[in-house]
Short mmCIF file of C-alpha atoms in Angstrom, two decimals:
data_model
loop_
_atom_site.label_atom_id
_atom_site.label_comp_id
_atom_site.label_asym_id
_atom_site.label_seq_id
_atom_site.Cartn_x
_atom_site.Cartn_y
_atom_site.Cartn_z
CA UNK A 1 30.90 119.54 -68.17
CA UNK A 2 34.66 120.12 -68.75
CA UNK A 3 35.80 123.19 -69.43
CA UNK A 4 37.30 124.57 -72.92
CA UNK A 5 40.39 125.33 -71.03
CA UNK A 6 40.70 121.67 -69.26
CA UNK A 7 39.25 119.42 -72.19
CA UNK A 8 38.88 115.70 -70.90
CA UNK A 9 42.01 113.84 -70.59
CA UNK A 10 42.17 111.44 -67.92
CA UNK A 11 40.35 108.19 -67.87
CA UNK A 12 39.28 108.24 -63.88
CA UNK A 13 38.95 111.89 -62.67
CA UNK A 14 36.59 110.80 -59.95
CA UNK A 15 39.15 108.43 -58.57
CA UNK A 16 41.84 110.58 -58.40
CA UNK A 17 39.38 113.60 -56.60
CA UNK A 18 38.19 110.45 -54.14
CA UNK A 19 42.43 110.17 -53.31
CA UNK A 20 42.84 114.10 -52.80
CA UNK A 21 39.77 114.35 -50.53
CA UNK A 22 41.10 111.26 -48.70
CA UNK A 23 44.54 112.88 -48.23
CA UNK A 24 43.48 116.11 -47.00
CA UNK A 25 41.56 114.77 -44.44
CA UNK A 26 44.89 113.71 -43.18
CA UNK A 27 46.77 117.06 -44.06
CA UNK A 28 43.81 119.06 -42.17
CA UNK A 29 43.40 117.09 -38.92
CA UNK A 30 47.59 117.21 -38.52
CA UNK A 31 47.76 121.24 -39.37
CA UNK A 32 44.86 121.64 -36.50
CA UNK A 33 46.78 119.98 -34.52
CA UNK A 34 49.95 121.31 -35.23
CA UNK A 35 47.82 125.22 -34.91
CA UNK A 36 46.31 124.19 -31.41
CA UNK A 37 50.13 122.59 -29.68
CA UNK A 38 52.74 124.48 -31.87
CA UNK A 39 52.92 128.02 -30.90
CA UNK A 40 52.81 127.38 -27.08
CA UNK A 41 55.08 124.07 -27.46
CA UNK A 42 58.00 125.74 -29.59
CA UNK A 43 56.99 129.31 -28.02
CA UNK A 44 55.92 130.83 -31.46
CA UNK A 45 53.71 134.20 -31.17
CA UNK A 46 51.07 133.09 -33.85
CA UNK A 47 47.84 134.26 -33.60
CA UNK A 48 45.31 130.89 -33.53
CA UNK A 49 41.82 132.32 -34.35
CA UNK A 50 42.06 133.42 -37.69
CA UNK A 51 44.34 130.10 -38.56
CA UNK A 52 41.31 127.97 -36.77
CA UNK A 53 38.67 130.00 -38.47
CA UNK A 54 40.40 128.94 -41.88
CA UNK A 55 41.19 125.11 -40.83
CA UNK A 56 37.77 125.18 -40.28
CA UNK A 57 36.12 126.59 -43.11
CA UNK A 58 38.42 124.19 -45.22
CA UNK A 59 36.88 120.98 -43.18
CA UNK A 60 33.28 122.11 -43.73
CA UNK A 61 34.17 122.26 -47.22
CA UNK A 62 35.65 119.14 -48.10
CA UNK A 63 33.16 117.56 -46.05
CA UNK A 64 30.63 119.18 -48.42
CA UNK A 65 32.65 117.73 -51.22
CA UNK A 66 33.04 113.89 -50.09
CA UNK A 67 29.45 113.72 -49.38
CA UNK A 68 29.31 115.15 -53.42
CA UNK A 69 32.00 112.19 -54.55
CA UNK A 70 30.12 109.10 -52.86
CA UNK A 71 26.83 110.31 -54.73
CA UNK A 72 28.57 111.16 -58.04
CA UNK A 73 29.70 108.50 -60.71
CA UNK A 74 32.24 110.47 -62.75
CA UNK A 75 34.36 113.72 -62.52
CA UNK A 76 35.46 116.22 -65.08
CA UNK A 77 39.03 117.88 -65.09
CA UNK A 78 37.90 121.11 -64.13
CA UNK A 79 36.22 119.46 -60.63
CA UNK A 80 39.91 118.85 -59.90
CA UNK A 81 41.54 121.86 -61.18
CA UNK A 82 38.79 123.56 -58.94
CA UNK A 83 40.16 121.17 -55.49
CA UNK A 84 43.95 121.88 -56.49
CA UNK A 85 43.19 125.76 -56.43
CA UNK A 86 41.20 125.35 -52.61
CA UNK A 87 44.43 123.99 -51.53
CA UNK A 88 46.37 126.27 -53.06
CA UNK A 89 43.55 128.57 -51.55
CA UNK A 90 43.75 127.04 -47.84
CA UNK A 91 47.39 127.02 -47.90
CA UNK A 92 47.68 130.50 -48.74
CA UNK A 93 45.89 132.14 -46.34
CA UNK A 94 47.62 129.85 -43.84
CA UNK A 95 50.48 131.22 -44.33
CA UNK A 96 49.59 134.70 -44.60
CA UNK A 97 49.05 134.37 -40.90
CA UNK A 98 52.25 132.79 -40.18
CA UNK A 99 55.10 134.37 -41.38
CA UNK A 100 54.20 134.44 -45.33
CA UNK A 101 57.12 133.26 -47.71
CA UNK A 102 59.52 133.30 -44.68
CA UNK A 103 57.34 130.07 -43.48
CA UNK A 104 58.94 126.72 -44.55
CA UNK A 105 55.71 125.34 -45.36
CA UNK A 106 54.96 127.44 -48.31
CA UNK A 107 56.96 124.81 -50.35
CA UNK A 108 53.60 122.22 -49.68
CA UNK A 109 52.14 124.44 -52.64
CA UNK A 110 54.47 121.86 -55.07
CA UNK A 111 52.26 118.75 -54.17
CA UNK A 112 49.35 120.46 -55.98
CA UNK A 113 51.53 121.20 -59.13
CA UNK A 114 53.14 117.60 -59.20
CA UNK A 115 49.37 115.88 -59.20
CA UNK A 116 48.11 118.51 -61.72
CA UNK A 117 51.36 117.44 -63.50
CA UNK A 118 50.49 113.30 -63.43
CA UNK A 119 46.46 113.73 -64.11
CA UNK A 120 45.93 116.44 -65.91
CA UNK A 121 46.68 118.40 -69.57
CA UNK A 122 49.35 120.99 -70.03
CA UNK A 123 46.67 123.97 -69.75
CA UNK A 124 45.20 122.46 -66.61
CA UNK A 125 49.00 122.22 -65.29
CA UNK A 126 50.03 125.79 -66.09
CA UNK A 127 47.17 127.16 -64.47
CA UNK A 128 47.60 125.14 -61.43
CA UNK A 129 50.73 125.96 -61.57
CA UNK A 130 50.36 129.20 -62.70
CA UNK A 131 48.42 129.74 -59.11
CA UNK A 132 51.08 128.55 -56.97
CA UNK A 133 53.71 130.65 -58.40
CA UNK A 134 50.93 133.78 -57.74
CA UNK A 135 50.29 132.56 -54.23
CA UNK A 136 54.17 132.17 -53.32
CA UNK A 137 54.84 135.57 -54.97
CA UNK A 138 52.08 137.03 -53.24
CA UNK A 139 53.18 136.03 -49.83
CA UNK A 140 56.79 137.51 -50.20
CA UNK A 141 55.07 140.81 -50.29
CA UNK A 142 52.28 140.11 -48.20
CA UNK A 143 52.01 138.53 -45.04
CA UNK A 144 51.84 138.73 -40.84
CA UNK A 145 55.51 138.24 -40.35
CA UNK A 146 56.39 136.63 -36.86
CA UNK A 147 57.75 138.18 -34.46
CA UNK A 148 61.64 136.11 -33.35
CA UNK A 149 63.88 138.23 -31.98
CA UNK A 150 66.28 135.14 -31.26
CA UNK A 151 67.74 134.72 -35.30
CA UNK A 152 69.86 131.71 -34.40
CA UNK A 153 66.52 129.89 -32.83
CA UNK A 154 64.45 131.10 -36.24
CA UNK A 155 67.32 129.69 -38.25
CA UNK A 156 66.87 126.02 -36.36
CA UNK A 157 63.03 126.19 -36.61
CA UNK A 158 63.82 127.19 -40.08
CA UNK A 159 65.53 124.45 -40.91
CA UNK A 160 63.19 121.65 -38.98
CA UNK A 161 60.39 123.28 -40.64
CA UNK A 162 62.56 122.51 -44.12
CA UNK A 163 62.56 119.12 -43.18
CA UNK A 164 59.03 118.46 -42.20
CA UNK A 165 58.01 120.23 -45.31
CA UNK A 166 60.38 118.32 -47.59
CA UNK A 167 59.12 115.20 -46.09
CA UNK A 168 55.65 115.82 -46.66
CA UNK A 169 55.55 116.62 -49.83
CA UNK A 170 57.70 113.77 -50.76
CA UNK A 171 55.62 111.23 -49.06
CA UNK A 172 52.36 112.96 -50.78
CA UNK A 173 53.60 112.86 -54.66
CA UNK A 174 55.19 109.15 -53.85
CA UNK A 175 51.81 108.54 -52.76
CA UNK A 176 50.05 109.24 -55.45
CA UNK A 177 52.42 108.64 -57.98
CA UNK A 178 51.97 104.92 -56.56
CA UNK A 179 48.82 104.48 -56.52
CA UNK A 180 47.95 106.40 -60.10
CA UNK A 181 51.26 104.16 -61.77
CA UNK A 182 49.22 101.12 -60.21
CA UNK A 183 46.14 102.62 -62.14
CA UNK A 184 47.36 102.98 -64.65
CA UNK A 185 48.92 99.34 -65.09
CA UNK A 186 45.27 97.93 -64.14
CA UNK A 187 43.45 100.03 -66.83
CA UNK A 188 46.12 98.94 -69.57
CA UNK A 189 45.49 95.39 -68.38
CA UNK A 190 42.48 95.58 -68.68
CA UNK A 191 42.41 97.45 -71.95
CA UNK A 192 44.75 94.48 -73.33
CA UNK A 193 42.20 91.74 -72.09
CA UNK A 194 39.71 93.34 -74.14
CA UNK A 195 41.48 93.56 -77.62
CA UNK A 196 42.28 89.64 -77.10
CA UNK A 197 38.87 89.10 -76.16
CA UNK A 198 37.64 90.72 -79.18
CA UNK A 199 39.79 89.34 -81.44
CA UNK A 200 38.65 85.84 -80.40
CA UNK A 201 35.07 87.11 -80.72
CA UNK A 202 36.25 87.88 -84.11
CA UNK A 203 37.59 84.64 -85.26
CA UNK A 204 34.47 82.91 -83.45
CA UNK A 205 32.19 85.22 -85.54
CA UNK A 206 34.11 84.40 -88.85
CA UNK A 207 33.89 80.70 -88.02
CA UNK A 208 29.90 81.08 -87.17
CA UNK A 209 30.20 82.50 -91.01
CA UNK A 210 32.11 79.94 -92.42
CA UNK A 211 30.02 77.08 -90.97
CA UNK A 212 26.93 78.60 -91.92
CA UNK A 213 27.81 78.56 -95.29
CA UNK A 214 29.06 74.75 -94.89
CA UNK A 215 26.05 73.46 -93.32
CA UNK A 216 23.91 75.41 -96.32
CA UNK A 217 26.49 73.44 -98.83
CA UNK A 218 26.32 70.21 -96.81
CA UNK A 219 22.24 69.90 -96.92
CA UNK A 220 22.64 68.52 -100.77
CA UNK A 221 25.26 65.86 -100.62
CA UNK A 222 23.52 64.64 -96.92
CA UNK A 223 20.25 64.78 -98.62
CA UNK A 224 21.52 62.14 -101.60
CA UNK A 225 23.26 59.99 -98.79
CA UNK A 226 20.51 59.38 -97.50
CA UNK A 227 18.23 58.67 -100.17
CA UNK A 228 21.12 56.35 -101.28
CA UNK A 229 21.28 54.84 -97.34
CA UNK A 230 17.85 54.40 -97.79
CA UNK A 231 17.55 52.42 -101.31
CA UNK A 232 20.28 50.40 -99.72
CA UNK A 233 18.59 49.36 -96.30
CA UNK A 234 15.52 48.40 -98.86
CA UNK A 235 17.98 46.73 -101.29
CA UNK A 236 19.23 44.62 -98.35
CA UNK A 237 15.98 43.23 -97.19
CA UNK A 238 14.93 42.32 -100.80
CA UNK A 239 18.36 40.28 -100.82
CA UNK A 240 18.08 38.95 -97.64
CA UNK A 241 21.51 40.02 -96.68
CA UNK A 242 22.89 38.89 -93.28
CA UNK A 243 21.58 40.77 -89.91
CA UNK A 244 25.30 42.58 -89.54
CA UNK A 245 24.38 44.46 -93.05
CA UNK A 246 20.85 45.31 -91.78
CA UNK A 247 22.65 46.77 -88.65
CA UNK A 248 25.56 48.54 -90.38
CA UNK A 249 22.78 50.21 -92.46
CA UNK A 250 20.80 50.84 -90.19
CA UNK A 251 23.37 52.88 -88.32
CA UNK A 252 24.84 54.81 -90.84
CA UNK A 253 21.09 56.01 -91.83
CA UNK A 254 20.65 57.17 -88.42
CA UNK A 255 24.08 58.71 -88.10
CA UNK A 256 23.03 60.42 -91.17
CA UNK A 257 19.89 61.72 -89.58
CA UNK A 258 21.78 63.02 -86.35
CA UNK A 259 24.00 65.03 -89.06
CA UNK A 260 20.86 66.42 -91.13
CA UNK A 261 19.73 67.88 -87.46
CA UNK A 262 22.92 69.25 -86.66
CA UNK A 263 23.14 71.08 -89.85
CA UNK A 264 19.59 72.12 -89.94
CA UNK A 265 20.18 73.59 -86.20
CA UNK A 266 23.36 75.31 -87.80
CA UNK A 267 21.60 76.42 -90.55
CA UNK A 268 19.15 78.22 -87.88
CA UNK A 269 21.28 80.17 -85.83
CA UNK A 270 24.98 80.47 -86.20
CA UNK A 271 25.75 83.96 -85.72
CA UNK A 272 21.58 85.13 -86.76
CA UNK A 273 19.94 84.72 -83.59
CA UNK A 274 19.99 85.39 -79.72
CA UNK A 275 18.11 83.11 -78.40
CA UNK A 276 16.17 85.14 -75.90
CA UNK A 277 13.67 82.50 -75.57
CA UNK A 278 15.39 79.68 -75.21
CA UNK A 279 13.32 77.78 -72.34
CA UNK A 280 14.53 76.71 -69.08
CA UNK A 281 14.44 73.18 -67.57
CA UNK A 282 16.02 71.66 -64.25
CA UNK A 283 19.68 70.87 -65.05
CA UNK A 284 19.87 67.50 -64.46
CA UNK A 285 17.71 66.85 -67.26
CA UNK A 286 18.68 69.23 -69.16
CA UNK A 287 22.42 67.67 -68.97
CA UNK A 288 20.80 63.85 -69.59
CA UNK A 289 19.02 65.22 -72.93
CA UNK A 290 22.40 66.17 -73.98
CA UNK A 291 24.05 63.27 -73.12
CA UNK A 292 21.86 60.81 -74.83
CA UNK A 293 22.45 63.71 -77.78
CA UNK A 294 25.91 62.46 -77.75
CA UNK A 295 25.53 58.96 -77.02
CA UNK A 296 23.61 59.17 -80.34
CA UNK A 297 26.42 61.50 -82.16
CA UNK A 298 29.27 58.98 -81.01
CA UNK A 299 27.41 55.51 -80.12
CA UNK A 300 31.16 53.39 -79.65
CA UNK A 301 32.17 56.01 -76.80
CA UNK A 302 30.85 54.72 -72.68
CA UNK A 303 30.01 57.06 -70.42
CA UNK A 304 28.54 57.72 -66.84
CA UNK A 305 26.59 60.56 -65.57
CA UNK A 306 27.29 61.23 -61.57
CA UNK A 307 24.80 64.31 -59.63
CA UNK A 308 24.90 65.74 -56.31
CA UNK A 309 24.73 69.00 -55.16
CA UNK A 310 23.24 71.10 -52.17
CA UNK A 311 19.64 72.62 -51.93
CA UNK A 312 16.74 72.03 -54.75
CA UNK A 313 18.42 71.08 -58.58
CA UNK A 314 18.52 74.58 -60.46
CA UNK A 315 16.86 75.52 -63.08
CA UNK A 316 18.87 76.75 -66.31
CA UNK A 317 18.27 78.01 -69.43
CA UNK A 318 19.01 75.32 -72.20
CA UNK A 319 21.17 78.11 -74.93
CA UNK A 320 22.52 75.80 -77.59
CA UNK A 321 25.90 77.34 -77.03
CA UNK A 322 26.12 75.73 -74.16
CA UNK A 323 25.28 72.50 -75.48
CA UNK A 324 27.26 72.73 -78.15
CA UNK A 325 30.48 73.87 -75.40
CA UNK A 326 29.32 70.45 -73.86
CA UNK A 327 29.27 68.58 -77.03
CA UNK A 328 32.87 70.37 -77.96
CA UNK A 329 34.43 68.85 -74.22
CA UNK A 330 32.67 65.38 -74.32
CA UNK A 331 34.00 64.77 -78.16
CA UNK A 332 37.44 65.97 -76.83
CA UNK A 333 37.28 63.15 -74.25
CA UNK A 334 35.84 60.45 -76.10
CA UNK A 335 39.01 60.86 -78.50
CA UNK A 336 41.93 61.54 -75.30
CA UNK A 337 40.09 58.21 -73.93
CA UNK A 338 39.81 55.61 -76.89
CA UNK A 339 37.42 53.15 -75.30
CA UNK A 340 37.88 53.90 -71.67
CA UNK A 341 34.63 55.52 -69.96
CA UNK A 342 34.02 59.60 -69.66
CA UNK A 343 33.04 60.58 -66.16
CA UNK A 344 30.38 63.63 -66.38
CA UNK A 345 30.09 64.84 -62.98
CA UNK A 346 27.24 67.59 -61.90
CA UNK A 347 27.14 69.33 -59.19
CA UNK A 348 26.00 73.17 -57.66
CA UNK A 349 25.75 75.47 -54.57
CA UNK A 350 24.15 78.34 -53.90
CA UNK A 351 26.20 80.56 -56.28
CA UNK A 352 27.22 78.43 -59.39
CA UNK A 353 27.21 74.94 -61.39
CA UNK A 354 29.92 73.33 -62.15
CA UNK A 355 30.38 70.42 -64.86
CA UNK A 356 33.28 68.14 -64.33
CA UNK A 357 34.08 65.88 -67.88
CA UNK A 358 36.93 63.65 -66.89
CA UNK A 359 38.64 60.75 -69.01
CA UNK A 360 41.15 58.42 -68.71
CA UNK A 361 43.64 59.33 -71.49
CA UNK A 362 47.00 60.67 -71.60
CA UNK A 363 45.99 63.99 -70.26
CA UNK A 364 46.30 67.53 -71.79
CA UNK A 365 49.65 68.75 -73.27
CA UNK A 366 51.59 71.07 -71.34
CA UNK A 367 50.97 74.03 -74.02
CA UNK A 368 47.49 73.39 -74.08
CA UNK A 369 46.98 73.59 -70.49
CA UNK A 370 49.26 77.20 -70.83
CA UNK A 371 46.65 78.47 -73.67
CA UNK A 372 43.76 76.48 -73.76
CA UNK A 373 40.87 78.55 -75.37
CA UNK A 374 42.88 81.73 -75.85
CA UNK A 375 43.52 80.63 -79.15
CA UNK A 376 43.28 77.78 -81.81
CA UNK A 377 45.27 74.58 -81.70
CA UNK A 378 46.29 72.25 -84.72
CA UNK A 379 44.34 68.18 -84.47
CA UNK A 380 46.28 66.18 -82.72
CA UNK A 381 46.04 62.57 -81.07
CA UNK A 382 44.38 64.35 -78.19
CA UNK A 383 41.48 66.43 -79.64
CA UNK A 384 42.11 69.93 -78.06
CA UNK A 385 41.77 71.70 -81.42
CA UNK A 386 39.58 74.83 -82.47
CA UNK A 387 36.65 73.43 -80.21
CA UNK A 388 38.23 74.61 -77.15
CA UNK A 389 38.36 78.11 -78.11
CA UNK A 390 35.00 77.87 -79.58
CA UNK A 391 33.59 76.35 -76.06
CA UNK A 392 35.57 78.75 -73.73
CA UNK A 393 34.29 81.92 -76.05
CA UNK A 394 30.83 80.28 -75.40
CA UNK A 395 31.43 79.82 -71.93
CA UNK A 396 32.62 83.72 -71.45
CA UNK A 397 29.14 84.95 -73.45
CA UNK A 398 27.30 83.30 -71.06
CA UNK A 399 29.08 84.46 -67.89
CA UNK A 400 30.84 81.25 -67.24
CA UNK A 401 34.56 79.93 -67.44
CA UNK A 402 36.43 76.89 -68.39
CA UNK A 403 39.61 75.52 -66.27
CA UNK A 404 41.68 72.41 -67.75
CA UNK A 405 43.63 70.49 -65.92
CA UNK A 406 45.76 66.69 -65.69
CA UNK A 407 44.61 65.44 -61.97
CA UNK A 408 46.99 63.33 -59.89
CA UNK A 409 45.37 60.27 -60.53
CA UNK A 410 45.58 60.29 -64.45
CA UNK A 411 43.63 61.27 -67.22
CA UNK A 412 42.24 64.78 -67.96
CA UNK A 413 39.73 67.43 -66.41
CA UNK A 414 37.60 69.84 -67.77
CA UNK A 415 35.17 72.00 -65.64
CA UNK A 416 32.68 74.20 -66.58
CA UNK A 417 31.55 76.72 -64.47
CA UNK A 418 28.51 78.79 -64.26
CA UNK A 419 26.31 81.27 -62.58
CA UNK A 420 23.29 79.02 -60.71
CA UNK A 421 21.13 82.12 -61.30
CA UNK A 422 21.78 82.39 -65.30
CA UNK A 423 19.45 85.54 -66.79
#
């Protein structure tokens, strides 16, 4: 639980703790290191137990507290306020033993500050920072001062000491300034992805309103065509009209009929139902069903169904918003292509399906191709209207994707995409 004094304030405290842990592995291992070599390399009379004894204590603690982070799934601002202090903590009592305040190193209590600064609210910073300025006014007063009799040889270590410390603290805050700006960027992508994607779930939702009121108003005037379809087809027989009437009626009445199911299915479950049972059947079939659906829908436009893939066929669950994506695509062809045949090519591997719907028009516009499905286009000669938003926002719900593109060969390619193992 935060605390009162450190609300909540940063989006990915656990992250940034996982960094500081990470780091001081790094800072630890190079102070032992420097503890065990320095004194006898640059002949400084520091006493090494107590320093060990505290390097030490500080690695069995952070050990303690990565084994905590790869078990935990979020962090407060208080957990880091709490790591900050242990530095500051560590540090301190490093330095006590070494010279105190006189010690170059005592400015690598800023590094703490700066990240409290970039991750965390101005109460957490002023007590983080709050403790530094303690600890560095502590350790003017109180320390184990060393022992250099030679002041022009302090005055170089000094100085090199100066520069080791100025470097390591810069290359610590660049480090994580980096990587929390990079953050940072990701999450606000991310956030931005989201308000598009809902306001296209939006405008899908309002048109799911709109045509359910449509297909409620259509049932009437669809119901009299087809009583009037059907006086006519008996009206022709009593007449004996030529066979190209018979046939002319006899399409229209069953092109009236496909409508009357397409609105009833409307009717049943634009925007009102999940579909949780919809069953399951092997894909190829499933994919056959709906292209006989279509040859039915559009009985002028040719087309050719090609399957192949690796393994057994899949299974998948037959959700009419998939179907109706399909439908969306193959009436999008049929128009690009005029009487030329639509290619529908299946195919899977072990991980996904993929739908290829190829024609042999003009190909896709350049701006559609830029924006296809992120929002709504006008009609135009080639059909890549409002359906392709609808069918990619279909896609999306159902954990699949949509790519467009003009191959090299002519014409215009649509893929679908989708998980082989669908829920």
């Amino acid at each position: 639980m935060a605390s009162p004094f450190c609300p909540t304030a940063h989006p990915d405290q656990l992250s940034i703790l996982r960094r500081l842990v990470a780091s001081r592995w790094a800072v630890l291992s190079l102070t032992t290191l420097l503890v065990l070599i320095g004194p006898a390399s640059l002949d400084i009379p520091i006493s090494q137990p107590p320093l060990l004894a505290i390097l030490a204590i500080a690695l069995v603690i952070n050990t303690l507290v990565a084994w905590r982070l790869r078990q935990a799934t979020s962090a407060t601002p208080i957990e880091l306020v709490s790591q900050l202090l242990f530095d500051i903590l560590v540090l301190s009592a490093l330095l006590f033993f070494s010279g105190g305040a006189t010690n170059p190193l005592v400015s690598l209590l800023l590094p703490p500050v700066a990240l409290a600064a970039l991750a965390l609210p101005a109460r957490c910073v002023l007590l983080v920072g709050g403790a530094a300025l303690g600890a560095y006014s502590a350790l003017m007063l109180v320390y184990l001062p060393l022992p250099l009799p030679d002041a022009t040889r302090a005055t170089r270590l000094h100085l090199a000491g100066m520069w080791i410390t100025f470097a390591l603290s810069a290359s610590m805050i660049a480090w994580f300034v980096v990587r929390m700006t990079q953050q940072l960027r990701e999450r606000d992508a991310a956030l931005a992805a989201a308000r598009e994607q809902a306001l296209r779930d939006e405008r899908v939702m309002a048109m799911g309103t709109l045509a359910a009121g449509a297909a409620h108003e259509l049932g009437t005037p669809l119901g009299t065509m087809a009583l009037i379809a059907g006086e006519l087809a008996h009206d022709a027989r009593q007449l004996d009209l030529p066979a190209q009437w018979h046939e002319d009626l006899a399409l229209l009445r069953q092109q009236i009929g496909v409508c009357k199911q397409i609105i009833t299915g409307l009717s049943r479950r634009a925007g009102a139902e999940r579909l949780e049972n919809s069953p399951r059947q092997h894909v190829d079939r499933w994919i056959e069903q709906v292209r006989q659906h279509w040859t039915a829908i559009r009985p002028q436009a040719d087309s050719r169904l090609l399957i192949q893939g690796e393994g057994d066929i899949p299974e998948i669950t037959a959700d009419p918003r998939l179907e109706q994506a399909l439908l969306n695509l193959l009436n999008n062809a049929a128009q690009a292509a005029g009487p030329g045949c639509i290619d529908i090519a299946l195919n899977w591997t072990r991980d996904s399906l993929h739908i290829d719907i190829r024609d042999s028009g003009p190909g896709f516009p350049a701006t559609v191709l830029a924006g296809a499905g992120q929002q709504g286009f006008g009609a135009h000669a080639h059909g890549s209207g409002v359906g392709l938003m609808l069918t990619r926002s279909a896609l999306e719900q159902l954990g699949g994707s949509l790519n467009l593109s003009n191959p090299d060969s002519g014409g215009a390619l649509a893929r679908i995409t989708l998980p082989r193992f669908q829920p």
